[in-house]
PDB file of C-alpha atoms in Angstrom:
ATOM      1  CA  MET A   1      40.061 239.684 210.009  1.00 56.00           C
ATOM      2  CA  ALA A   2      41.807 238.349 213.102  1.00 71.00           C
ATOM      3  CA  LYS A   3      43.489 240.819 215.407  1.00 82.00           C
ATOM      4  CA  SER A   4      47.276 240.784 215.547  1.00 89.00           C
ATOM      5  CA  TYR A   5      49.070 239.867 218.762  1.00 87.00           C
ATOM      6  CA  LYS A   6      49.977 243.505 219.201  1.00 89.00           C
ATOM      7  CA  ASP A   7      46.336 244.567 218.969  1.00 88.00           C
ATOM      8  CA  GLN A   8      45.277 241.831 221.370  1.00 88.00           C
ATOM      9  CA  LEU A   9      48.010 242.675 223.875  1.00 87.00           C
ATOM     10  CA  ASN A  10      47.074 246.358 223.715  1.00 89.00           C
ATOM     11  CA  THR A  11      43.663 245.434 225.120  1.00 91.00           C
ATOM     12  CA  LEU A  12      45.225 243.968 228.289  1.00 89.00           C
ATOM     13  CA  SER A  13      45.903 246.043 231.382  1.00 90.00           C
ATOM     14  CA  GLN A  14      49.444 246.617 232.606  1.00 93.00           C
ATOM     15  CA  THR A  15      48.825 244.220 235.506  1.00 92.00           C
ATOM     16  CA  GLU A  16      47.623 241.507 233.133  1.00 91.00           C
ATOM     17  CA  LEU A  17      50.689 241.985 230.938  1.00 89.00           C
ATOM     18  CA  VAL A  18      53.055 241.835 233.916  1.00 90.00           C
ATOM     19  CA  ASP A  19      51.345 238.651 235.140  1.00 90.00           C
ATOM     20  CA  LEU A  20      51.635 237.159 231.657  1.00 90.00           C
ATOM     21  CA  VAL A  21      55.354 237.979 231.450  1.00 89.00           C
ATOM     22  CA  LEU A  22      55.988 236.597 234.947  1.00 91.00           C
ATOM     23  CA  GLN A  23      54.212 233.370 234.037  1.00 93.00           C
ATOM     24  CA  ALA A  24      56.281 233.086 230.853  1.00 90.00           C
ATOM     25  CA  ILE A  25      59.468 233.726 232.860  1.00 90.00           C
ATOM     26  CA  ASP A  26      58.554 230.900 235.249  1.00 92.00           C
ATOM     27  CA  ASN A  27      57.922 228.504 232.357  1.00 92.00           C
ATOM     28  CA  ASP A  28      60.747 229.372 229.964  1.00 90.00           C
ATOM     29  CA  LYS A  29      64.349 229.890 231.073  1.00 84.00           C
ATOM     30  CA  SER A  30      65.347 231.310 227.675  1.00 81.00           C
ATOM     31  CA  PHE A  31      62.600 233.909 227.872  1.00 86.00           C
ATOM     32  CA  ALA A  32      63.683 234.729 231.430  1.00 86.00           C
ATOM     33  CA  ASN A  33      67.209 235.403 230.144  1.00 81.00           C
ATOM     34  CA  VAL A  34      65.860 237.708 227.432  1.00 82.00           C
ATOM     35  CA  VAL A  35      63.881 239.657 230.032  1.00 86.00           C
ATOM     36  CA  LYS A  36      66.933 239.946 232.315  1.00 84.00           C
ATOM     37  CA  LEU A  37      68.983 241.336 229.429  1.00 81.00           C
ATOM     38  CA  LYS A  38      66.248 243.797 228.491  1.00 84.00           C
ATOM     39  CA  ILE A  39      66.008 245.066 232.071  1.00 85.00           C
ATOM     40  CA  ALA A  40      69.797 245.467 232.285  1.00 82.00           C
ATOM     41  CA  GLU A  41      70.413 247.066 228.892  1.00 82.00           C
ATOM     42  CA  SER A  42      70.827 250.651 230.143  1.00 84.00           C
ATOM     43  CA  ASP A  43      73.392 249.762 232.857  1.00 90.00           C
ATOM     44  CA  PRO A  44      76.705 248.480 231.410  1.00 91.00           C
ATOM     45  CA  LYS A  45      77.865 246.845 234.654  1.00 94.00           C
ATOM     46  CA  LEU A  46      74.571 245.043 235.152  1.00 92.00           C
ATOM     47  CA  LEU A  47      74.396 244.081 231.478  1.00 93.00           C
ATOM     48  CA  GLU A  48      77.944 242.698 231.605  1.00 94.00           C
ATOM     49  CA  LYS A  49      77.003 240.744 234.729  1.00 94.00           C
ATOM     50  CA  GLN A  50      73.918 239.262 233.030  1.00 92.00           C
ATOM     51  CA  LEU A  51      75.876 238.340 229.904  1.00 94.00           C
ATOM     52  CA  LYS A  52      78.663 236.769 231.958  1.00 95.00           C
ATOM     53  CA  GLN A  53      76.113 234.744 233.925  1.00 93.00           C
ATOM     54  CA  GLN A  54      74.721 233.361 230.686  1.00 92.00           C
ATOM     55  CA  ILE A  55      78.190 232.696 229.258  1.00 95.00           C
ATOM     56  CA  ASN A  56      79.325 230.988 232.459  1.00 95.00           C
ATOM     57  CA  GLY A  57      76.164 228.890 232.396  1.00 93.00           C
ATOM     58  CA  ILE A  58      77.185 227.679 228.945  1.00 94.00           C
ATOM     59  CA  LYS A  59      80.738 227.118 230.193  1.00 94.00           C
ATOM     60  CA  ARG A  60      79.521 224.894 233.037  1.00 94.00           C
ATOM     61  CA  GLY A  61      77.695 222.602 230.626  1.00 92.00           C
ATOM     62  CA  THR A  62      79.248 219.173 230.166  1.00 92.00           C
ATOM     63  CA  ARG A  63      76.821 217.160 228.074  1.00 94.00           C
ATOM     64  CA  PHE A  64      77.354 216.522 224.387  1.00 96.00           C
ATOM     65  CA  LEU A  65      75.174 218.755 222.232  1.00 96.00           C
ATOM     66  CA  ASP A  66      73.627 216.768 219.416  1.00 97.00           C
ATOM     67  CA  TYR A  67      72.701 218.355 216.094  1.00 96.00           C
ATOM     68  CA  TYR A  68      69.411 219.832 217.348  1.00 96.00           C
ATOM     69  CA  ALA A  69      70.803 220.972 220.703  1.00 96.00           C
ATOM     70  CA  SER A  70      73.685 222.685 218.897  1.00 96.00           C
ATOM     71  CA  ILE A  71      71.195 224.657 216.795  1.00 96.00           C
ATOM     72  CA  GLU A  72      69.484 225.839 220.000  1.00 94.00           C
ATOM     73  CA  MET A  73      72.871 226.696 221.507  1.00 95.00           C
ATOM     74  CA  GLY A  74      73.718 228.644 218.346  1.00 95.00           C
ATOM     75  CA  LYS A  75      70.521 230.672 218.790  1.00 93.00           C
ATOM     76  CA  LYS A  76      71.442 231.350 222.419  1.00 92.00           C
ATOM     77  CA  LEU A  77      74.946 232.438 221.404  1.00 95.00           C
ATOM     78  CA  TYR A  78      73.531 234.620 218.631  1.00 94.00           C
ATOM     79  CA  THR A  79      71.284 236.370 221.178  1.00 91.00           C
ATOM     80  CA  ILE A  80      74.262 236.959 223.472  1.00 93.00           C
ATOM     81  CA  MET A  81      76.378 238.286 220.585  1.00 94.00           C
ATOM     82  CA  THR A  82      73.584 240.584 219.390  1.00 94.00           C
ATOM     83  CA  VAL A  83      73.085 242.098 222.836  1.00 93.00           C
ATOM     84  CA  LEU A  84      76.840 242.386 223.248  1.00 94.00           C
ATOM     85  CA  GLU A  85      77.276 244.254 219.972  1.00 95.00           C
ATOM     86  CA  THR A  86      74.141 246.402 219.910  1.00 95.00           C
ATOM     87  CA  LYS A  87      73.616 247.184 223.588  1.00 94.00           C
ATOM     88  CA  LEU A  88      76.815 246.724 225.621  1.00 95.00           C
ATOM     89  CA  LEU A  89      79.442 247.852 223.096  1.00 95.00           C
ATOM     90  CA  PRO A  90      77.942 251.342 222.626  1.00 94.00           C
ATOM     91  CA  LEU A  91      77.607 251.781 226.414  1.00 93.00           C
ATOM     92  CA  SER A  92      80.997 250.449 227.469  1.00 93.00           C
ATOM     93  CA  PRO A  93      83.618 249.026 225.106  1.00 94.00           C
ATOM     94  CA  GLN A  94      85.651 247.747 228.069  1.00 93.00           C
ATOM     95  CA  HIS A  95      82.726 245.718 229.400  1.00 94.00           C
ATOM     96  CA  ALA A  96      82.148 244.386 225.874  1.00 95.00           C
ATOM     97  CA  ILE A  97      85.800 243.310 225.654  1.00 95.00           C
ATOM     98  CA  ASN A  98      85.478 241.470 228.959  1.00 95.00           C
ATOM     99  CA  CYS A  99      82.526 239.479 227.620  1.00 96.00           C
ATOM    100  CA  CYS A 100      84.233 238.806 224.281  1.00 96.00           C
ATOM    101  CA  GLU A 101      87.290 237.425 226.051  1.00 95.00           C
ATOM    102  CA  LEU A 102      85.120 235.142 228.199  1.00 96.00           C
ATOM    103  CA  LEU A 103      83.299 233.909 225.083  1.00 96.00           C
ATOM    104  CA  ALA A 104      86.589 233.327 223.273  1.00 95.00           C
ATOM    105  CA  ASN A 105      87.841 231.270 226.208  1.00 95.00           C
ATOM    106  CA  ILE A 106      84.826 228.957 226.167  1.00 95.00           C
ATOM    107  CA  SER A 107      84.509 228.648 222.387  1.00 94.00           C
ATOM    108  CA  VAL A 108      86.896 225.727 221.786  1.00 94.00           C
ATOM    109  CA  PRO A 109      85.631 223.515 224.632  1.00 94.00           C
ATOM    110  CA  LEU A 110      82.062 224.311 223.596  1.00 95.00           C
ATOM    111  CA  ILE A 111      82.595 223.364 219.944  1.00 95.00           C
ATOM    112  CA  GLU A 112      84.465 220.211 220.979  1.00 95.00           C
ATOM    113  CA  ARG A 113      81.397 218.928 222.835  1.00 95.00           C
ATOM    114  CA  ALA A 114      78.919 219.574 220.052  1.00 96.00           C
ATOM    115  CA  ASP A 115      77.769 218.339 216.670  1.00 96.00           C
ATOM    116  CA  ASP A 116      77.773 221.750 215.024  1.00 95.00           C
ATOM    117  CA  SER A 117      77.404 220.399 211.515  1.00 95.00           C
ATOM    118  CA  ALA A 118      74.677 223.002 210.939  1.00 95.00           C
ATOM    119  CA  GLY A 119      77.258 225.686 211.745  1.00 94.00           C
ATOM    120  CA  THR A 120      74.996 227.796 213.961  1.00 95.00           C
ATOM    121  CA  MET A 121      77.355 227.767 216.933  1.00 95.00           C
ATOM    122  CA  GLY A 122      80.418 228.449 214.800  1.00 94.00           C
ATOM    123  CA  ASP A 123      78.680 231.286 212.988  1.00 94.00           C
ATOM    124  CA  ALA A 124      77.778 232.960 216.273  1.00 93.00           C
ATOM    125  CA  LEU A 125      81.224 232.419 217.785  1.00 94.00           C
ATOM    126  CA  ARG A 126      82.992 233.812 214.694  1.00 94.00           C
ATOM    127  CA  SER A 127      81.455 237.188 215.450  1.00 92.00           C
ATOM    128  CA  ILE A 128      83.539 237.485 218.651  1.00 94.00           C
ATOM    129  CA  SER A 129      86.604 238.833 216.824  1.00 93.00           C
ATOM    130  CA  PRO A 130      84.927 241.681 214.934  1.00 95.00           C
ATOM    131  CA  ILE A 131      83.043 242.788 218.042  1.00 95.00           C
ATOM    132  CA  TRP A 132      86.245 242.636 220.099  1.00 94.00           C
ATOM    133  CA  GLY A 133      87.997 244.652 217.384  1.00 94.00           C
ATOM    134  CA  LYS A 134      85.307 247.352 217.374  1.00 94.00           C
ATOM    135  CA  ALA A 135      85.460 247.568 221.155  1.00 93.00           C
ATOM    136  CA  ALA A 136      89.267 247.700 221.261  1.00 90.00           C
ATOM    137  CA  ALA A 137      89.335 250.397 218.577  1.00 90.00           C
ATOM    138  CA  SER A 138      87.032 252.592 220.622  1.00 87.00           C
ATOM    139  CA  ILE A 139      89.016 252.364 223.880  1.00 83.00           C
ATOM    140  CA  GLU A 140      90.799 255.591 224.715  1.00 72.00           C
ATOM    141  CA  PRO A 141      94.611 255.510 224.627  1.00 70.00           C
ATOM    142  CA  GLY A 142      95.980 254.807 228.056  1.00 64.00           C
ATOM    143  CA  GLY A 143      93.192 252.337 228.771  1.00 55.00           C
ATOM    144  CA  LYS A 144      93.741 248.602 229.073  1.00 55.00           C
ATOM    145  CA  GLN A 145      97.135 247.450 227.796  1.00 50.00           C
ATOM    146  CA  TRP A 146      96.581 245.035 224.878  1.00 50.00           C
ATOM    147  CA  ILE A 147     100.143 243.888 224.202  1.00 46.00           C
ATOM    148  CA  GLU A 148     102.367 242.844 227.051  1.00 44.00           C
TER     149      GLU A 148
END
């Protein structure tokens, strides 16, 4: 029976694994972003910074996203939303709110430049409101003023 990836990776030294990850980072920007988020996940300020960098990278995009590109963008958004909800929100609701508001601000222009007929981008972006709501509900009274 063939060994699983886990079993095969367990046979490598730490140096070999680090070299393998560094090579993958150099060759795959998406993987590099995942690694950056993993490294930052215990520091809310750093995690917010990493998430905002990824969101602003999406914001700077100008090309039309065809059907297949919109599916990939949906996966990227889903990763951002998952990290936002499972890692940043428990550490710092205020930092999570900041990221949700940035995502909400880019959502309309992003959808307008995409063929999201598969719905992957819309599905990911729809999760902004519930995450924002959870974060807002956990802010202590006297924190950020929500209604002006």
